[in-house]
Amino acid sequence: MKIKEIIKNNKKWVESKLELDKDYFTNLAKGQSPSILYIGCSDSRVTAEEMMGVGPGEAFVHRNIANLVPNTDLSAMSVITYALEHLKVNDIIICGHYGCGGVKAAMQSADLGILNPWLRNIRDVYRLHSDELMAIENEEERYKRLIELNVVEQCINVIKTSSIQKANRERKIKVHGWVFDLSSGQIIDLEINFDKILANIMEIYHLD
Ligand code: CO
């Protein structure tokens, strides 16, 4: 896609929005009050808003390679804190996807420079679940399972933050672990048990 095309597309998009509602952008500029925080992969095929059918203003979105939530990542931590404490979102979605290049890279032994410490987070997920993963003989199946387990672990990383523990005392917060299946377009809900995970980790990760 050429950049010139994109600018043209934008003009068409503005016109189409104004045709339906002449105050569309005036209203959009007034502010945002999304009820969900979506954390997903940067993969160009996993279009957060489009696949969820949500419009501008409805989802607060954070994307990075392999949808990771490392506790030392200032960007991810700021997004979570802002979404919970200021935007007051009630639902947090971590969405991975089958065919994730980041997860694939972490399964191989290659020196990828600055990507090494980032992908280390996925290798840690592998180590944590090595018994289960090593027992899967089919490599494609093992790859898929690591993608799912990575989502679960990132959900746990969200639950470990003080922002969510604090917010959950004021109102009911839900964390959803999803995997997007590129080959069918479907979202698969891993149905993580937020309350059970919270109860299990609180002994160690209770923050206040
Ligand atoms: Co990916």
XYZ file of N, CA and C in Angstrom, residues 59-168:
330
model
N -12.561 1.038 22.375
C -11.520 0.163 22.954
C -10.207 0.927 23.086
N -9.592 0.803 24.269
C -8.262 1.371 24.497
C -7.305 0.255 24.086
N -6.389 0.554 23.161
C -5.605 -0.518 22.535
C -4.105 -0.374 22.768
N -3.477 -1.490 23.117
C -2.017 -1.544 23.248
C -1.537 -2.766 22.480
N -0.557 -2.578 21.598
C -0.058 -3.723 20.832
C 1.461 -3.758 20.869
N 2.008 -4.947 20.993
C 3.456 -5.127 20.895
C 3.731 -6.530 20.356
N 4.992 -6.852 20.133
C 5.320 -8.167 19.590
C 4.952 -9.254 20.599
N 4.057 -10.130 20.191
C 3.613 -11.298 20.967
C 2.785 -10.950 22.212
N 2.097 -9.797 22.164
C 1.167 -9.404 23.242
C 1.686 -9.686 24.643
N 2.852 -9.089 24.951
C 3.480 -9.333 26.249
C 3.177 -8.226 27.262
N 3.175 -8.616 28.544
C 2.952 -7.653 29.629
C 4.075 -7.806 30.665
N 5.321 -7.455 30.281
C 6.415 -7.595 31.251
C 6.323 -6.485 32.296
N 6.614 -6.841 33.546
C 6.395 -5.834 34.597
C 7.412 -4.693 34.565
N 8.479 -4.840 33.752
C 9.456 -3.752 33.645
C 9.192 -2.891 32.408
N 8.142 -3.219 31.655
C 7.839 -2.453 30.448
C 6.974 -1.245 30.817
N 7.619 -0.090 30.800
C 6.966 1.150 31.219
C 5.727 1.453 30.368
N 5.805 1.110 29.094
C 4.687 1.390 28.193
C 3.455 0.550 28.564
N 3.634 -0.766 28.669
C 2.502 -1.644 29.023
C 1.947 -1.304 30.405
N 2.843 -1.041 31.364
C 2.388 -0.731 32.729
C 1.608 0.590 32.763
N 2.064 1.567 31.973
C 1.369 2.862 31.925
C -0.016 2.705 31.312
N -0.092 1.887 30.254
C -1.373 1.663 29.580
C -2.374 1.037 30.554
N -1.923 0.016 31.296
C -2.814 -0.676 32.238
C -3.270 0.274 33.349
N -2.323 1.030 33.885
C -2.656 1.965 34.965
C -3.630 3.031 34.472
N -3.344 3.595 33.324
C -4.218 4.650 32.785
C -5.620 4.106 32.499
N -5.661 2.918 31.895
C -6.956 2.332 31.527
C -7.813 2.043 32.761
N -7.191 1.534 33.818
C -7.955 1.165 35.007
C -8.268 2.346 35.915
N -7.273 3.204 36.128
C -7.447 4.277 37.117
C -8.090 5.539 36.556
N -7.887 5.806 35.270
C -8.447 7.033 34.697
C -9.625 6.779 33.766
N -9.471 5.813 32.865
C -10.576 5.521 31.936
C -11.625 4.623 32.587
N -11.229 3.968 33.682
C -12.139 3.091 34.443
C -12.700 1.943 33.611
N -11.852 1.314 32.817
C -12.321 0.154 32.050
C -12.648 -0.983 33.019
N -13.571 -1.855 32.589
C -13.962 -2.992 33.430
C -13.478 -4.319 32.893
N -13.122 -4.338 31.604
C -12.680 -5.578 30.971
C -11.317 -5.376 30.337
N -10.424 -6.324 30.605
C -9.098 -6.300 29.975
C -8.946 -7.570 29.149
N -8.619 -7.392 27.883
C -8.451 -8.533 26.981
C -6.974 -8.670 26.616
N -6.455 -9.891 26.761
C -5.131 -10.189 26.210
C -5.412 -11.104 25.033
N -5.021 -10.676 23.848
C -5.321 -11.467 22.658
C -4.058 -11.879 21.911
N -3.783 -13.172 21.902
C -2.685 -13.708 21.103
C -3.247 -14.210 19.791
N -2.428 -14.827 18.989
C -2.942 -15.385 17.727
C -2.067 -16.546 17.270
N -2.734 -17.539 16.663
C -1.982 -18.665 16.092
C -1.130 -18.114 14.957
N 0.026 -18.714 14.763
C 0.934 -18.247 13.711
C 1.724 -17.024 14.140
N 1.846 -16.793 15.452
C 2.554 -15.607 15.953
C 4.070 -15.743 15.724
N 4.628 -14.803 14.959
C 6.052 -14.827 14.632
C 6.938 -14.652 15.855
N 6.484 -13.864 16.819
C 7.254 -13.641 18.038
C 7.403 -14.915 18.841
N 6.307 -15.661 18.950
C 6.335 -16.925 19.696
C 7.190 -17.945 18.941
N 7.067 -17.958 17.619
C 7.859 -18.864 16.776
C 9.357 -18.590 16.991
N 9.722 -17.305 16.969
C 11.130 -16.936 17.132
C 11.667 -17.391 18.484
N 10.813 -17.312 19.515
C 11.242 -17.711 20.857
C 11.425 -19.228 20.966
N 10.820 -19.963 20.046
C 10.956 -21.424 20.066
C 12.225 -21.879 19.362
N 12.876 -20.947 18.674
C 14.091 -21.320 17.942
C 15.326 -20.760 18.638
N 16.491 -21.394 18.383
C 17.693 -20.856 19.007
C 18.413 -19.957 18.002
N 18.167 -18.665 18.150
C 18.807 -17.693 17.266
C 19.050 -16.413 18.051
N 20.192 -15.772 17.790
C 20.496 -14.511 18.453
C 19.850 -13.385 17.654
N 18.829 -12.762 18.236
C 18.080 -11.735 17.508
C 18.324 -10.333 18.074
N 19.474 -10.150 18.688
C 19.863 -8.825 19.170
C 18.924 -8.278 20.218
N 18.436 -7.041 19.994
C 17.586 -6.361 20.982
C 16.295 -7.135 21.241
N 15.929 -8.015 20.302
C 14.713 -8.815 20.509
C 14.924 -9.905 21.568
N 16.188 -10.242 21.849
C 16.446 -11.325 22.822
C 15.768 -11.106 24.170
N 15.987 -9.952 24.823
C 15.348 -9.779 26.131
C 13.820 -9.751 26.051
N 13.293 -9.267 24.933
C 11.828 -9.223 24.769
C 11.277 -10.637 24.646
N 11.906 -11.436 23.768
C 11.439 -12.809 23.543
C 11.748 -13.723 24.727
N 12.655 -13.293 25.592
C 12.969 -14.056 26.799
C 11.709 -14.304 27.630
N 10.794 -13.315 27.582
C 9.538 -13.467 28.325
C 8.776 -14.710 27.863
N 8.845 -14.992 26.575
C 8.130 -16.166 26.035
C 8.894 -17.445 26.386
N 10.230 -17.350 26.357
C 11.028 -18.520 26.751
C 10.740 -18.871 28.217
N 10.517 -17.852 29.039
C 10.186 -18.085 30.451
C 8.839 -18.809 30.578
N 7.885 -18.454 29.703
C 6.585 -19.144 29.699
C 6.810 -20.614 29.344
N 7.679 -20.835 28.366
C 7.998 -22.209 27.933
C 8.589 -23.000 29.108
N 9.542 -22.373 29.813
C 10.194 -23.059 30.938
C 9.194 -23.387 32.045
N 8.305 -22.439 32.304
C 7.288 -22.614 33.346
C 6.351 -23.786 33.036
N 6.113 -24.013 31.753
C 5.179 -25.070 31.331
C 5.892 -26.152 30.527
N 7.190 -26.335 30.792
C 7.972 -27.248 29.945
C 7.471 -28.687 30.002
N 6.982 -29.139 31.169
C 6.492 -30.518 31.262
C 5.353 -30.756 30.270
N 4.389 -29.831 30.303
C 3.235 -29.965 29.399
C 3.670 -29.842 27.930
N 4.523 -28.857 27.647
C 4.921 -28.596 26.255
C 5.795 -29.709 25.674
N 6.728 -30.196 26.475
C 7.631 -31.256 25.992
C 6.865 -32.545 25.693
N 5.727 -32.711 26.376
C 4.933 -33.931 26.170
C 4.154 -33.903 24.851
N 4.083 -32.713 24.230
C 3.372 -32.616 22.938
C 4.376 -32.905 21.810
N 4.185 -34.037 21.146
C 5.167 -34.445 20.126
C 5.080 -33.636 18.835
N 3.848 -33.337 18.416
C 3.655 -32.590 17.176
C 4.081 -31.136 17.370
N 5.058 -30.690 16.572
C 5.618 -29.353 16.778
C 4.600 -28.233 16.570
N 3.722 -28.417 15.575
C 2.691 -27.406 15.292
C 1.737 -27.278 16.488
N 1.399 -28.428 17.087
C 0.505 -28.436 18.248
C 1.191 -27.791 19.462
N 2.497 -28.058 19.600
C 3.254 -27.480 20.715
C 3.325 -25.951 20.567
N 3.520 -25.514 19.323
C 3.573 -24.089 18.991
C 2.238 -23.417 19.350
N 1.142 -24.063 18.974
C -0.190 -23.521 19.288
C -0.415 -23.432 20.792
N 0.022 -24.496 21.494
C -0.186 -24.520 22.949
C 0.641 -23.438 23.639
N 1.865 -23.201 23.124
C 2.699 -22.149 23.717
C 2.040 -20.776 23.511
N 1.419 -20.588 22.374
C 0.702 -19.334 22.096
C -0.415 -19.141 23.130
N -1.141 -20.232 23.411
C -2.232 -20.160 24.405
C -1.678 -19.907 25.812
N -0.636 -20.657 26.163
C -0.056 -20.504 27.512
C 0.553 -19.111 27.694
N 1.094 -18.557 26.620
C 1.642 -17.197 26.691
C 0.524 -16.197 27.016
N -0.641 -16.385 26.413
C -1.782 -15.512 26.704
C -2.164 -15.632 28.180
N -2.247 -16.871 28.663
C -2.628 -17.098 30.065
C -1.622 -16.410 31.001
N -0.334 -16.584 30.710
C 0.688 -15.978 31.577
C 0.638 -14.447 31.537
N 0.304 -13.882 30.380
C 0.202 -12.411 30.299
C -1.030 -11.922 31.069
N -2.087 -12.741 31.074
C -3.258 -12.404 31.900
C -2.827 -12.370 33.364
N -2.035 -13.355 33.759
C -1.550 -13.419 35.144
C -0.672 -12.191 35.438
N 0.140 -11.795 34.465
C 0.974 -10.606 34.658
C 0.129 -9.354 34.902
N -1.008 -9.278 34.211
C -1.907 -8.137 34.429
C -2.455 -8.196 35.860
N -2.850 -9.411 36.273
C -3.455 -9.588 37.595
C -2.450 -9.304 38.726
N -1.148 -9.438 38.404
C -0.117 -9.168 39.415
C 0.052 -7.676 39.718
N -0.499 -6.802 38.861
C -0.256 -5.363 39.062
C -1.124 -4.792 40.190
N -0.592 -3.764 40.833
C -1.352 -3.144 41.926
C -2.597 -2.442 41.378
N -2.519 -1.918 40.152
C -3.664 -1.199 39.558
C -4.900 -2.080 39.506
N -4.723 -3.322 39.077
C -5.904 -4.190 38.935
C -6.381 -4.664 40.296
N -5.452 -4.916 41.209
C -5.868 -5.354 42.550
C -6.664 -4.247 43.246
N -6.225 -3.009 43.031
C -6.914 -1.859 43.617
C -8.284 -1.668 42.959
N -8.297 -1.670 41.637
C -9.550 -1.443 40.894
C -10.580 -2.516 41.194
N -10.109 -3.760 41.357
C -11.028 -4.878 41.593
C -11.711 -4.801 42.952
